[in-house]
Amino acid sequence: MDSLPATYSDPIPIAVIGGTGLSTLPSPPFKPLALLPPPPTPWGLPSSPILVLSYTHPVDGTSESAKSTTIAFLSRHGLHHELAPHEVPSRANIAALRRLGVRCVVAFSAVGSLREEIKPRDFVVVDQILDWTKGVRPWTFFEEGVVGHVGFADPFDQGLREVIGKAVGKEGVLEGEGVKLHDGGTVVCIEGPQFSTRAESHLYRALSSSVINMSVLPEAKLAREAELAYAMICMSTDYDCWHASGESVSVEMVMGHMAANAGNAQRVVEAVLVELAEEGNAGVVWGRELVGSAKMAAGVSKGGGGLGRERLGWLFPGEF
């Protein structure tokens, strides 16, 4: 990796944010093109260097018509998983990716299951979020003199969710007895880094949550403010601590299931990239439905802005 270029000039519209269980993408089949040192942003440095990779796949089943897709890969918790969930610099992560030209983000996260039917090693493409964090994480780009209110009723990009569902649902992507993809569900995001009490776990179930993690927020909110099409692929590792088995979640349990599911996670990334490369999905890749939404959200602020407007100008050159 040390021999890779430290710059990359072309726009990179697609990013993958890796979490617990997906901290890297192997070469082959992914070809490293550049390793960008953590770029400075007005909100500090991102979690890790950004690895630029290409993935080449055949078109129409022939290698003669192969297509290459370039992506940016960022490790949410750092190269060595040194950042606790509340320490992740989500604003810097999202800002750095947008500055590279990213407009579409596929995020991965290990989750605990709150439903019997979502078994360990299953995958879930969630469609809703319940915020159970404590307000200690910086969660917006709109501040310091600029007020903005983006819509967040549907926190994940529906077009991207459909692409993921179609890709991962294809035969041969998910392997293992009984391993399946669940389309839809609510992820409850807790502060952590401790796991839940049994009382909390039962409460989240009573609130109709499907899975639980510590990472989707503020990442998803910031992606929406930055006009990025964003979706999260959740990888179930345990039944939290509500299950009748009485077994409570542990780091060993989580990592064991993640290691066993590593091949599935890689195939999911590959399948999603192949699907995103289809011409009909260009609007999703470039986040076209979100273009202009940040400026409209900030329409309540008629003047001034100072530092806040300067920072937003860095995120959206020429717009603020």
PDB file of C-alpha atoms in Angstrom:
ATOM      1  CA  MET A   1       0.000   0.000   0.000  1.00  0.00           C
ATOM      2  CA  ASP A   2       2.896   2.378   0.685  1.00  0.00           C
ATOM      3  CA  SER A   3       3.717   2.467  -3.035  1.00  0.00           C
ATOM      4  CA  LEU A   4       0.272   3.704  -4.046  1.00  0.00           C
ATOM      5  CA  PRO A   5      -0.254   7.297  -5.209  1.00  0.00           C
ATOM      6  CA  ALA A   6      -1.444   9.666  -2.482  1.00  0.00           C
ATOM      7  CA  THR A   7      -3.697  11.623  -4.853  1.00  0.00           C
ATOM      8  CA  TYR A   8      -6.531  10.822  -7.238  1.00  0.00           C
ATOM      9  CA  SER A   9      -7.958  13.481  -9.553  1.00  0.00           C
ATOM     10  CA  ASP A  10     -11.096  11.930 -11.052  1.00  0.00           C
ATOM     11  CA  PRO A  11     -14.463  12.190  -9.252  1.00  0.00           C
ATOM     12  CA  ILE A  12     -15.435   9.047  -7.346  1.00  0.00           C
ATOM     13  CA  PRO A  13     -19.238   8.934  -7.085  1.00  0.00           C
ATOM     14  CA  ILE A  14     -19.517   5.710  -5.023  1.00  0.00           C
ATOM     15  CA  ALA A  15     -18.178   5.114  -1.525  1.00  0.00           C
ATOM     16  CA  VAL A  16     -18.284   2.118   0.791  1.00  0.00           C
ATOM     17  CA  ILE A  17     -18.069   2.795   4.514  1.00  0.00           C
ATOM     18  CA  GLY A  18     -16.797  -0.288   6.269  1.00  0.00           C
ATOM     19  CA  GLY A  19     -17.713  -1.075   9.844  1.00  0.00           C
ATOM     20  CA  THR A  20     -17.190  -3.945  12.245  1.00  0.00           C
ATOM     21  CA  GLY A  21     -16.731  -7.027  10.088  1.00  0.00           C
ATOM     22  CA  LEU A  22     -15.844  -5.163   6.896  1.00  0.00           C
ATOM     23  CA  SER A  23     -12.684  -3.213   7.605  1.00  0.00           C
ATOM     24  CA  THR A  24     -11.069  -3.774   4.205  1.00  0.00           C
ATOM     25  CA  LEU A  25     -11.708  -5.061   0.690  1.00  0.00           C
ATOM     26  CA  PRO A  26      -9.264  -7.688  -0.594  1.00  0.00           C
ATOM     27  CA  SER A  27      -7.025  -7.482  -3.647  1.00  0.00           C
ATOM     28  CA  PRO A  28      -7.976  -9.304  -5.833  1.00  0.00           C
ATOM     29  CA  PRO A  29     -10.747  -8.834  -6.862  1.00  0.00           C
ATOM     30  CA  PHE A  30     -10.497  -5.169  -5.821  1.00  0.00           C
ATOM     31  CA  LYS A  31      -7.533  -3.324  -7.329  1.00  0.00           C
ATOM     32  CA  PRO A  32      -6.004  -0.507  -5.229  1.00  0.00           C
ATOM     33  CA  LEU A  33      -5.475   2.684  -7.254  1.00  0.00           C
ATOM     34  CA  ALA A  34      -4.545   5.234  -4.583  1.00  0.00           C
ATOM     35  CA  LEU A  35      -4.302   5.640  -0.828  1.00  0.00           C
ATOM     36  CA  LEU A  36      -5.319   9.137   0.180  1.00  0.00           C
ATOM     37  CA  PRO A  37      -4.060  10.351   3.565  1.00  0.00           C
ATOM     38  CA  PRO A  38      -6.937  11.464   5.803  1.00  0.00           C
ATOM     39  CA  PRO A  39      -7.846  14.771   4.108  1.00  0.00           C
ATOM     40  CA  PRO A  40      -8.372  17.777   6.402  1.00  0.00           C
ATOM     41  CA  THR A  41     -11.911  19.168   6.532  1.00  0.00           C
ATOM     42  CA  PRO A  42     -13.446  22.065   8.494  1.00  0.00           C
ATOM     43  CA  TRP A  43     -14.666  19.376  10.899  1.00  0.00           C
ATOM     44  CA  GLY A  44     -11.301  17.696  11.429  1.00  0.00           C
ATOM     45  CA  LEU A  45      -9.792  14.554   9.938  1.00  0.00           C
ATOM     46  CA  PRO A  46     -11.809  11.504   8.853  1.00  0.00           C
ATOM     47  CA  SER A  47     -11.514   8.143  10.605  1.00  0.00           C
ATOM     48  CA  SER A  48      -8.972   6.664   8.232  1.00  0.00           C
ATOM     49  CA  PRO A  49      -7.098   7.135   4.982  1.00  0.00           C
ATOM     50  CA  ILE A  50      -9.388   6.741   1.978  1.00  0.00           C
ATOM     51  CA  LEU A  51      -8.529   3.808  -0.248  1.00  0.00           C
ATOM     52  CA  VAL A  52      -9.468   4.234  -3.907  1.00  0.00           C
ATOM     53  CA  LEU A  53     -10.208   0.877  -5.543  1.00  0.00           C
ATOM     54  CA  SER A  54     -11.480  -0.408  -8.837  1.00  0.00           C
ATOM     55  CA  TYR A  55     -13.640  -3.481  -9.314  1.00  0.00           C
ATOM     56  CA  THR A  56     -13.773  -5.017 -12.780  1.00  0.00           C
ATOM     57  CA  HIS A  57     -16.669  -7.259 -13.727  1.00  0.00           C
ATOM     58  CA  PRO A  58     -17.860  -8.818 -16.986  1.00  0.00           C
ATOM     59  CA  VAL A  59     -20.812  -7.346 -18.842  1.00  0.00           C
ATOM     60  CA  ASP A  60     -23.280  -9.751 -20.471  1.00  0.00           C
ATOM     61  CA  GLY A  61     -21.232 -12.617 -19.076  1.00  0.00           C
ATOM     62  CA  THR A  62     -18.171 -11.955 -21.238  1.00  0.00           C
ATOM     63  CA  SER A  63     -14.746 -10.761 -20.133  1.00  0.00           C
ATOM     64  CA  GLU A  64     -14.331  -8.982 -23.480  1.00  0.00           C
ATOM     65  CA  SER A  65     -16.914  -6.413 -22.398  1.00  0.00           C
ATOM     66  CA  ALA A  66     -15.693  -5.964 -18.830  1.00  0.00           C
ATOM     67  CA  LYS A  67     -16.591  -2.799 -16.958  1.00  0.00           C
ATOM     68  CA  SER A  68     -14.580  -1.212 -14.164  1.00  0.00           C
ATOM     69  CA  THR A  69     -16.181   0.644 -11.254  1.00  0.00           C
ATOM     70  CA  THR A  70     -14.116   2.941  -9.027  1.00  0.00           C
ATOM     71  CA  ILE A  71     -15.015   3.369  -5.364  1.00  0.00           C
ATOM     72  CA  ALA A  72     -13.709   5.103  -2.261  1.00  0.00           C
ATOM     73  CA  PHE A  73     -13.410   2.930   0.848  1.00  0.00           C
ATOM     74  CA  LEU A  74     -13.348   4.450   4.327  1.00  0.00           C
ATOM     75  CA  SER A  75     -13.067   2.514   7.594  1.00  0.00           C
ATOM     76  CA  ARG A  76     -15.556   4.019  10.059  1.00  0.00           C
ATOM     77  CA  HIS A  77     -13.736   2.935  13.217  1.00  0.00           C
ATOM     78  CA  GLY A  78     -10.199   3.541  11.944  1.00  0.00           C
ATOM     79  CA  LEU A  79      -7.635   1.218  10.398  1.00  0.00           C
ATOM     80  CA  HIS A  80      -7.235  -0.728  13.641  1.00  0.00           C
ATOM     81  CA  HIS A  81     -10.767  -0.309  14.987  1.00  0.00           C
ATOM     82  CA  GLU A  82      -9.467   2.235  17.486  1.00  0.00           C
ATOM     83  CA  LEU A  83     -12.480   4.577  17.482  1.00  0.00           C
ATOM     84  CA  ALA A  84     -15.464   3.885  19.733  1.00  0.00           C
ATOM     85  CA  PRO A  85     -18.888   4.649  18.201  1.00  0.00           C
ATOM     86  CA  HIS A  86     -19.161   8.026  19.973  1.00  0.00           C
ATOM     87  CA  GLU A  87     -15.631   8.944  18.828  1.00  0.00           C
ATOM     88  CA  VAL A  88     -16.208   8.431  15.098  1.00  0.00           C
ATOM     89  CA  PRO A  89     -15.728  11.803  13.320  1.00  0.00           C
ATOM     90  CA  SER A  90     -18.829  11.391  11.196  1.00  0.00           C
ATOM     91  CA  ARG A  91     -18.918  14.985   9.956  1.00  0.00           C
ATOM     92  CA  ALA A  92     -15.333  14.748   8.722  1.00  0.00           C
ATOM     93  CA  ASN A  93     -16.024  11.340   7.157  1.00  0.00           C
ATOM     94  CA  ILE A  94     -19.044  12.493   5.175  1.00  0.00           C
ATOM     95  CA  ALA A  95     -17.472  15.843   4.255  1.00  0.00           C
ATOM     96  CA  ALA A  96     -14.248  14.218   3.015  1.00  0.00           C
ATOM     97  CA  LEU A  97     -16.198  11.770   0.851  1.00  0.00           C
ATOM     98  CA  ARG A  98     -18.358  14.488  -0.691  1.00  0.00           C
ATOM     99  CA  ARG A  99     -15.271  16.579  -1.415  1.00  0.00           C
ATOM    100  CA  LEU A 100     -13.881  13.612  -3.406  1.00  0.00           C
ATOM    101  CA  GLY A 101     -16.978  13.631  -5.578  1.00  0.00           C
ATOM    102  CA  VAL A 102     -18.904  10.908  -3.745  1.00  0.00           C
ATOM    103  CA  ARG A 103     -22.677  11.118  -4.144  1.00  0.00           C
ATOM    104  CA  CYS A 104     -23.698   7.548  -3.235  1.00  0.00           C
ATOM    105  CA  VAL A 105     -22.725   5.749  -0.012  1.00  0.00           C
ATOM    106  CA  VAL A 106     -23.180   2.068   0.793  1.00  0.00           C
ATOM    107  CA  ALA A 107     -22.533   1.654   4.521  1.00  0.00           C
ATOM    108  CA  PHE A 108     -21.999  -1.604   6.397  1.00  0.00           C
ATOM    109  CA  SER A 109     -22.621  -2.312  10.058  1.00  0.00           C
ATOM    110  CA  ALA A 110     -22.723  -5.263  12.418  1.00  0.00           C
ATOM    111  CA  VAL A 111     -26.041  -5.350  14.277  1.00  0.00           C
ATOM    112  CA  GLY A 112     -27.797  -7.297  16.966  1.00  0.00           C
ATOM    113  CA  SER A 113     -31.108  -8.865  16.009  1.00  0.00           C
ATOM    114  CA  LEU A 114     -34.282  -7.968  17.888  1.00  0.00           C
ATOM    115  CA  ARG A 115     -36.442 -10.379  15.902  1.00  0.00           C
ATOM    116  CA  GLU A 116     -36.498 -14.178  15.955  1.00  0.00           C
ATOM    117  CA  GLU A 117     -36.672 -14.343  12.158  1.00  0.00           C
ATOM    118  CA  ILE A 118     -33.491 -12.283  11.720  1.00  0.00           C
ATOM    119  CA  LYS A 119     -30.899 -14.906  12.534  1.00  0.00           C
ATOM    120  CA  PRO A 120     -27.196 -14.367  13.183  1.00  0.00           C
ATOM    121  CA  ARG A 121     -25.402 -14.075   9.802  1.00  0.00           C
ATOM    122  CA  ASP A 122     -28.529 -12.772   8.040  1.00  0.00           C
ATOM    123  CA  PHE A 123     -28.400  -9.443   6.189  1.00  0.00           C
ATOM    124  CA  VAL A 124     -30.911  -6.604   6.574  1.00  0.00           C
ATOM    125  CA  VAL A 125     -31.426  -3.558   4.344  1.00  0.00           C
ATOM    126  CA  VAL A 126     -33.116  -1.331   6.912  1.00  0.00           C
ATOM    127  CA  ASP A 127     -35.533   1.440   5.968  1.00  0.00           C
ATOM    128  CA  GLN A 128     -36.110   3.271   9.271  1.00  0.00           C
ATOM    129  CA  ILE A 129     -34.133   4.513  12.296  1.00  0.00           C
ATOM    130  CA  LEU A 130     -34.964   4.997  15.956  1.00  0.00           C
ATOM    131  CA  ASP A 131     -32.537   7.435  17.584  1.00  0.00           C
ATOM    132  CA  TRP A 132     -31.567   6.323  21.103  1.00  0.00           C
ATOM    133  CA  THR A 133     -28.254   8.186  21.248  1.00  0.00           C
ATOM    134  CA  LYS A 134     -27.576  10.732  23.996  1.00  0.00           C
ATOM    135  CA  GLY A 135     -26.840  13.888  22.020  1.00  0.00           C
ATOM    136  CA  VAL A 136     -23.088  13.805  22.616  1.00  0.00           C
ATOM    137  CA  ARG A 137     -22.169  13.254  18.958  1.00  0.00           C
ATOM    138  CA  PRO A 138     -22.020  16.275  16.614  1.00  0.00           C
ATOM    139  CA  TRP A 139     -24.923  15.603  14.263  1.00  0.00           C
ATOM    140  CA  THR A 140     -25.322  18.470  11.788  1.00  0.00           C
ATOM    141  CA  PHE A 141     -23.490  20.662   9.306  1.00  0.00           C
ATOM    142  CA  PHE A 142     -26.016  23.470   9.876  1.00  0.00           C
ATOM    143  CA  GLU A 143     -24.795  25.590  12.774  1.00  0.00           C
ATOM    144  CA  GLU A 144     -22.637  28.635  13.599  1.00  0.00           C
ATOM    145  CA  GLY A 145     -25.100  31.073  12.041  1.00  0.00           C
ATOM    146  CA  VAL A 146     -26.743  28.859   9.404  1.00  0.00           C
ATOM    147  CA  VAL A 147     -29.942  27.024  10.306  1.00  0.00           C
ATOM    148  CA  GLY A 148     -31.083  24.179   8.068  1.00  0.00           C
ATOM    149  CA  HIS A 149     -33.842  21.574   8.311  1.00  0.00           C
ATOM    150  CA  VAL A 150     -33.563  18.633   5.883  1.00  0.00           C
ATOM    151  CA  GLY A 151     -36.318  16.091   5.455  1.00  0.00           C
ATOM    152  CA  PHE A 152     -35.546  12.801   7.197  1.00  0.00           C
ATOM    153  CA  ALA A 153     -38.882  10.973   7.170  1.00  0.00           C
ATOM    154  CA  ASP A 154     -37.332   8.217   5.074  1.00  0.00           C
ATOM    155  CA  PRO A 155     -33.709   8.207   6.267  1.00  0.00           C
ATOM    156  CA  PHE A 156     -32.345   5.828   3.624  1.00  0.00           C
ATOM    157  CA  ASP A 157     -32.376   6.448  -0.108  1.00  0.00           C
ATOM    158  CA  GLN A 158     -35.139   4.294  -1.558  1.00  0.00           C
ATOM    159  CA  GLY A 159     -33.527   3.991  -4.995  1.00  0.00           C
ATOM    160  CA  LEU A 160     -30.283   2.755  -3.459  1.00  0.00           C
ATOM    161  CA  ARG A 161     -32.151   0.360  -1.185  1.00  0.00           C
ATOM    162  CA  GLU A 162     -33.866  -1.139  -4.233  1.00  0.00           C
ATOM    163  CA  VAL A 163     -30.539  -1.551  -6.026  1.00  0.00           C
ATOM    164  CA  ILE A 164     -29.087  -3.331  -2.993  1.00  0.00           C
ATOM    165  CA  GLY A 165     -32.115  -5.583  -2.612  1.00  0.00           C
ATOM    166  CA  LYS A 166     -31.995  -6.619  -6.266  1.00  0.00           C
ATOM    167  CA  ALA A 167     -28.241  -7.230  -6.174  1.00  0.00           C
ATOM    168  CA  VAL A 168     -28.041  -9.182  -2.923  1.00  0.00           C
ATOM    169  CA  GLY A 169     -31.140 -11.197  -3.721  1.00  0.00           C
ATOM    170  CA  LYS A 170     -29.472 -12.848  -6.696  1.00  0.00           C
ATOM    171  CA  GLU A 171     -28.528 -16.500  -6.500  1.00  0.00           C
ATOM    172  CA  GLY A 172     -25.048 -17.205  -5.202  1.00  0.00           C
ATOM    173  CA  VAL A 173     -24.463 -13.923  -3.392  1.00  0.00           C
ATOM    174  CA  LEU A 174     -25.361 -15.133   0.101  1.00  0.00           C
ATOM    175  CA  GLU A 175     -24.019 -18.548   1.023  1.00  0.00           C
ATOM    176  CA  GLY A 176     -24.579 -20.687   4.091  1.00  0.00           C
ATOM    177  CA  GLU A 177     -27.484 -22.725   5.373  1.00  0.00           C
ATOM    178  CA  GLY A 178     -30.530 -20.540   5.899  1.00  0.00           C
ATOM    179  CA  VAL A 179     -28.685 -17.225   5.421  1.00  0.00           C
ATOM    180  CA  LYS A 180     -31.076 -14.710   3.890  1.00  0.00           C
ATOM    181  CA  LEU A 181     -31.650 -11.046   3.101  1.00  0.00           C
ATOM    182  CA  HIS A 182     -34.408  -9.132   4.909  1.00  0.00           C
ATOM    183  CA  ASP A 183     -35.844  -6.134   3.056  1.00  0.00           C
ATOM    184  CA  GLY A 184     -36.854  -3.385   5.449  1.00  0.00           C
ATOM    185  CA  GLY A 185     -36.855  -2.946   9.187  1.00  0.00           C
ATOM    186  CA  THR A 186     -36.026  -0.372  11.845  1.00  0.00           C
ATOM    187  CA  VAL A 187     -32.532  -0.051  13.291  1.00  0.00           C
ATOM    188  CA  VAL A 188     -32.366   1.448  16.768  1.00  0.00           C
ATOM    189  CA  CYS A 189     -29.103   3.317  17.306  1.00  0.00           C
ATOM    190  CA  ILE A 190     -27.827   3.369  20.895  1.00  0.00           C
ATOM    191  CA  GLU A 191     -24.967   5.392  22.323  1.00  0.00           C
ATOM    192  CA  GLY A 192     -22.788   2.520  23.466  1.00  0.00           C
ATOM    193  CA  PRO A 193     -20.090   1.487  23.749  1.00  0.00           C
ATOM    194  CA  GLN A 194     -21.748  -0.837  26.266  1.00  0.00           C
ATOM    195  CA  PHE A 195     -24.289  -3.355  25.002  1.00  0.00           C
ATOM    196  CA  SER A 196     -27.932  -3.114  26.140  1.00  0.00           C
ATOM    197  CA  THR A 197     -29.490  -4.242  29.375  1.00  0.00           C
ATOM    198  CA  ARG A 198     -32.201  -6.889  29.048  1.00  0.00           C
ATOM    199  CA  ALA A 199     -34.815  -4.280  29.999  1.00  0.00           C
ATOM    200  CA  GLU A 200     -33.596  -1.992  27.211  1.00  0.00           C
ATOM    201  CA  SER A 201     -33.534  -4.828  24.707  1.00  0.00           C
ATOM    202  CA  HIS A 202     -37.167  -5.715  25.474  1.00  0.00           C
ATOM    203  CA  LEU A 203     -38.129  -2.038  25.251  1.00  0.00           C
ATOM    204  CA  TYR A 204     -36.606  -1.711  21.777  1.00  0.00           C
ATOM    205  CA  ARG A 205     -38.557  -4.789  20.695  1.00  0.00           C
ATOM    206  CA  ALA A 206     -41.750  -3.254  22.065  1.00  0.00           C
ATOM    207  CA  LEU A 207     -41.011  -0.176  19.932  1.00  0.00           C
ATOM    208  CA  SER A 208     -41.020  -2.420  16.817  1.00  0.00           C
ATOM    209  CA  SER A 209     -37.274  -2.204  16.211  1.00  0.00           C
ATOM    210  CA  SER A 210     -35.749  -4.957  14.103  1.00  0.00           C
ATOM    211  CA  VAL A 211     -32.016  -4.625  14.743  1.00  0.00           C
ATOM    212  CA  ILE A 212     -29.711  -2.587  16.978  1.00  0.00           C
ATOM    213  CA  ASN A 213     -26.372  -0.863  16.392  1.00  0.00           C
ATOM    214  CA  MET A 214     -24.259   2.093  17.501  1.00  0.00           C
ATOM    215  CA  SER A 215     -23.217   3.512  14.129  1.00  0.00           C
ATOM    216  CA  VAL A 216     -26.047   4.592  11.864  1.00  0.00           C
ATOM    217  CA  LEU A 217     -26.336   7.987  13.550  1.00  0.00           C
ATOM    218  CA  PRO A 218     -25.329  10.678  12.977  1.00  0.00           C
ATOM    219  CA  GLU A 219     -23.856   9.194   9.778  1.00  0.00           C
ATOM    220  CA  ALA A 220     -27.206   8.856   7.987  1.00  0.00           C
ATOM    221  CA  LYS A 221     -28.356  12.354   9.018  1.00  0.00           C
ATOM    222  CA  LEU A 222     -25.123  13.942   7.828  1.00  0.00           C
ATOM    223  CA  ALA A 223     -25.266  12.052   4.539  1.00  0.00           C
ATOM    224  CA  ARG A 224     -28.743  13.483   3.929  1.00  0.00           C
ATOM    225  CA  GLU A 225     -27.542  17.015   4.725  1.00  0.00           C
ATOM    226  CA  ALA A 226     -24.602  16.512   2.347  1.00  0.00           C
ATOM    227  CA  GLU A 227     -26.959  15.396  -0.458  1.00  0.00           C
ATOM    228  CA  LEU A 228     -25.575  11.859  -0.562  1.00  0.00           C
ATOM    229  CA  ALA A 229     -27.750   8.878  -1.456  1.00  0.00           C
ATOM    230  CA  TYR A 230     -27.148   6.648   1.577  1.00  0.00           C
ATOM    231  CA  ALA A 231     -28.181   3.149   2.582  1.00  0.00           C
ATOM    232  CA  MET A 232     -26.976   0.745   5.250  1.00  0.00           C
ATOM    233  CA  ILE A 233     -26.491  -2.998   4.925  1.00  0.00           C
ATOM    234  CA  CYS A 234     -26.755  -4.585   8.353  1.00  0.00           C
ATOM    235  CA  MET A 235     -25.078  -7.903   9.182  1.00  0.00           C
ATOM    236  CA  SER A 236     -26.699  -9.712  12.100  1.00  0.00           C
ATOM    237  CA  THR A 237     -24.261 -11.177  14.615  1.00  0.00           C
ATOM    238  CA  ASP A 238     -26.373 -12.022  17.677  1.00  0.00           C
ATOM    239  CA  TYR A 239     -29.773 -11.785  19.389  1.00  0.00           C
ATOM    240  CA  ASP A 240     -28.714  -8.915  21.675  1.00  0.00           C
ATOM    241  CA  CYS A 241     -29.856 -10.103  25.148  1.00  0.00           C
ATOM    242  CA  TRP A 242     -33.642 -10.435  24.844  1.00  0.00           C
ATOM    243  CA  HIS A 243     -33.677 -13.966  23.467  1.00  0.00           C
ATOM    244  CA  ALA A 244     -35.149 -16.893  25.374  1.00  0.00           C
ATOM    245  CA  SER A 245     -31.796 -18.671  25.165  1.00  0.00           C
ATOM    246  CA  GLY A 246     -30.633 -16.285  27.883  1.00  0.00           C
ATOM    247  CA  GLU A 247     -27.302 -15.797  26.154  1.00  0.00           C
ATOM    248  CA  SER A 248     -26.101 -12.189  26.217  1.00  0.00           C
ATOM    249  CA  VAL A 249     -24.099 -10.592  23.419  1.00  0.00           C
ATOM    250  CA  SER A 250     -20.305 -10.514  23.670  1.00  0.00           C
ATOM    251  CA  VAL A 251     -17.433  -9.258  21.537  1.00  0.00           C
ATOM    252  CA  GLU A 252     -16.373 -12.869  20.938  1.00  0.00           C
ATOM    253  CA  MET A 253     -19.831 -13.758  19.641  1.00  0.00           C
ATOM    254  CA  VAL A 254     -19.953 -10.747  17.318  1.00  0.00           C
ATOM    255  CA  MET A 255     -16.498 -11.293  15.860  1.00  0.00           C
ATOM    256  CA  GLY A 256     -17.066 -15.011  15.428  1.00  0.00           C
ATOM    257  CA  HIS A 257     -20.132 -14.487  13.258  1.00  0.00           C
ATOM    258  CA  MET A 258     -18.464 -11.649  11.350  1.00  0.00           C
ATOM    259  CA  ALA A 259     -15.461 -13.826  10.516  1.00  0.00           C
ATOM    260  CA  ALA A 260     -17.762 -16.595   9.302  1.00  0.00           C
ATOM    261  CA  ASN A 261     -19.692 -14.095   7.189  1.00  0.00           C
ATOM    262  CA  ALA A 262     -16.677 -12.345   5.598  1.00  0.00           C
ATOM    263  CA  GLY A 263     -17.150 -14.082   2.251  1.00  0.00           C
ATOM    264  CA  ASN A 264     -20.805 -13.066   2.106  1.00  0.00           C
ATOM    265  CA  ALA A 265     -19.944  -9.451   2.924  1.00  0.00           C
ATOM    266  CA  GLN A 266     -17.418  -9.315   0.076  1.00  0.00           C
ATOM    267  CA  ARG A 267     -19.867 -10.836  -2.404  1.00  0.00           C
ATOM    268  CA  VAL A 268     -22.513  -8.340  -1.320  1.00  0.00           C
ATOM    269  CA  VAL A 269     -20.178  -5.442  -2.123  1.00  0.00           C
ATOM    270  CA  GLU A 270     -19.342  -6.946  -5.519  1.00  0.00           C
ATOM    271  CA  ALA A 271     -22.995  -7.591  -6.392  1.00  0.00           C
ATOM    272  CA  VAL A 272     -24.053  -4.071  -5.402  1.00  0.00           C
ATOM    273  CA  LEU A 273     -21.281  -2.498  -7.498  1.00  0.00           C
ATOM    274  CA  VAL A 274     -22.283  -4.560 -10.531  1.00  0.00           C
ATOM    275  CA  GLU A 275     -25.877  -3.395 -10.142  1.00  0.00           C
ATOM    276  CA  LEU A 276     -24.922   0.256  -9.605  1.00  0.00           C
ATOM    277  CA  ALA A 277     -22.907   0.113 -12.852  1.00  0.00           C
ATOM    278  CA  GLU A 278     -26.124  -0.423 -14.833  1.00  0.00           C
ATOM    279  CA  GLU A 279     -27.005   2.661 -16.877  1.00  0.00           C
ATOM    280  CA  GLY A 280     -30.478   2.820 -15.387  1.00  0.00           C
ATOM    281  CA  ASN A 281     -29.004   3.428 -11.934  1.00  0.00           C
ATOM    282  CA  ALA A 282     -26.973   6.526 -12.822  1.00  0.00           C
ATOM    283  CA  GLY A 283     -29.460   8.754 -11.006  1.00  0.00           C
ATOM    284  CA  VAL A 284     -28.859   6.838  -7.779  1.00  0.00           C
ATOM    285  CA  VAL A 285     -25.080   6.842  -8.219  1.00  0.00           C
ATOM    286  CA  TRP A 286     -25.047  10.621  -8.629  1.00  0.00           C
ATOM    287  CA  GLY A 287     -27.683  11.315  -5.969  1.00  0.00           C
ATOM    288  CA  ARG A 288     -29.686  13.388  -8.428  1.00  0.00           C
ATOM    289  CA  GLU A 289     -32.888  13.465  -6.393  1.00  0.00           C
ATOM    290  CA  LEU A 290     -31.046  15.198  -3.555  1.00  0.00           C
ATOM    291  CA  VAL A 291     -29.282  17.907  -5.555  1.00  0.00           C
ATOM    292  CA  GLY A 292     -30.128  21.347  -4.193  1.00  0.00           C
ATOM    293  CA  SER A 293     -31.829  20.050  -1.048  1.00  0.00           C
ATOM    294  CA  ALA A 294     -29.190  21.449   1.332  1.00  0.00           C
ATOM    295  CA  LYS A 295     -29.505  24.986   0.019  1.00  0.00           C
ATOM    296  CA  MET A 296     -33.280  24.748   0.196  1.00  0.00           C
ATOM    297  CA  ALA A 297     -33.060  23.432   3.779  1.00  0.00           C
ATOM    298  CA  ALA A 298     -31.000  26.464   4.754  1.00  0.00           C
ATOM    299  CA  GLY A 299     -33.485  28.886   3.217  1.00  0.00           C
ATOM    300  CA  VAL A 300     -34.651  30.001   6.657  1.00  0.00           C
ATOM    301  CA  SER A 301     -31.273  31.739   7.164  1.00  0.00           C
ATOM    302  CA  LYS A 302     -31.459  34.933   5.101  1.00  0.00           C
ATOM    303  CA  GLY A 303     -28.075  36.459   5.809  1.00  0.00           C
ATOM    304  CA  GLY A 304     -24.913  36.363   7.838  1.00  0.00           C
ATOM    305  CA  GLY A 305     -23.774  32.911   8.775  1.00  0.00           C
ATOM    306  CA  GLY A 306     -20.128  33.626   9.456  1.00  0.00           C
ATOM    307  CA  LEU A 307     -18.206  30.441  10.168  1.00  0.00           C
ATOM    308  CA  GLY A 308     -21.189  28.234   9.429  1.00  0.00           C
ATOM    309  CA  ARG A 309     -21.619  29.627   5.928  1.00  0.00           C
ATOM    310  CA  GLU A 310     -17.885  29.399   5.301  1.00  0.00           C
ATOM    311  CA  ARG A 311     -17.874  25.725   6.254  1.00  0.00           C
ATOM    312  CA  LEU A 312     -20.907  24.965   4.108  1.00  0.00           C
ATOM    313  CA  GLY A 313     -19.150  26.732   1.246  1.00  0.00           C
ATOM    314  CA  TRP A 314     -16.337  24.205   1.612  1.00  0.00           C
ATOM    315  CA  LEU A 315     -18.866  21.368   1.454  1.00  0.00           C
ATOM    316  CA  PHE A 316     -20.864  22.919  -1.400  1.00  0.00           C
ATOM    317  CA  PRO A 317     -18.463  25.153  -3.381  1.00  0.00           C
ATOM    318  CA  GLY A 318     -20.216  28.119  -4.939  1.00  0.00           C
ATOM    319  CA  GLU A 319     -23.583  27.442  -3.288  1.00  0.00           C
ATOM    320  CA  PHE A 320     -23.318  29.166   0.110  1.00  0.00           C
TER     321      PHE A 320
END
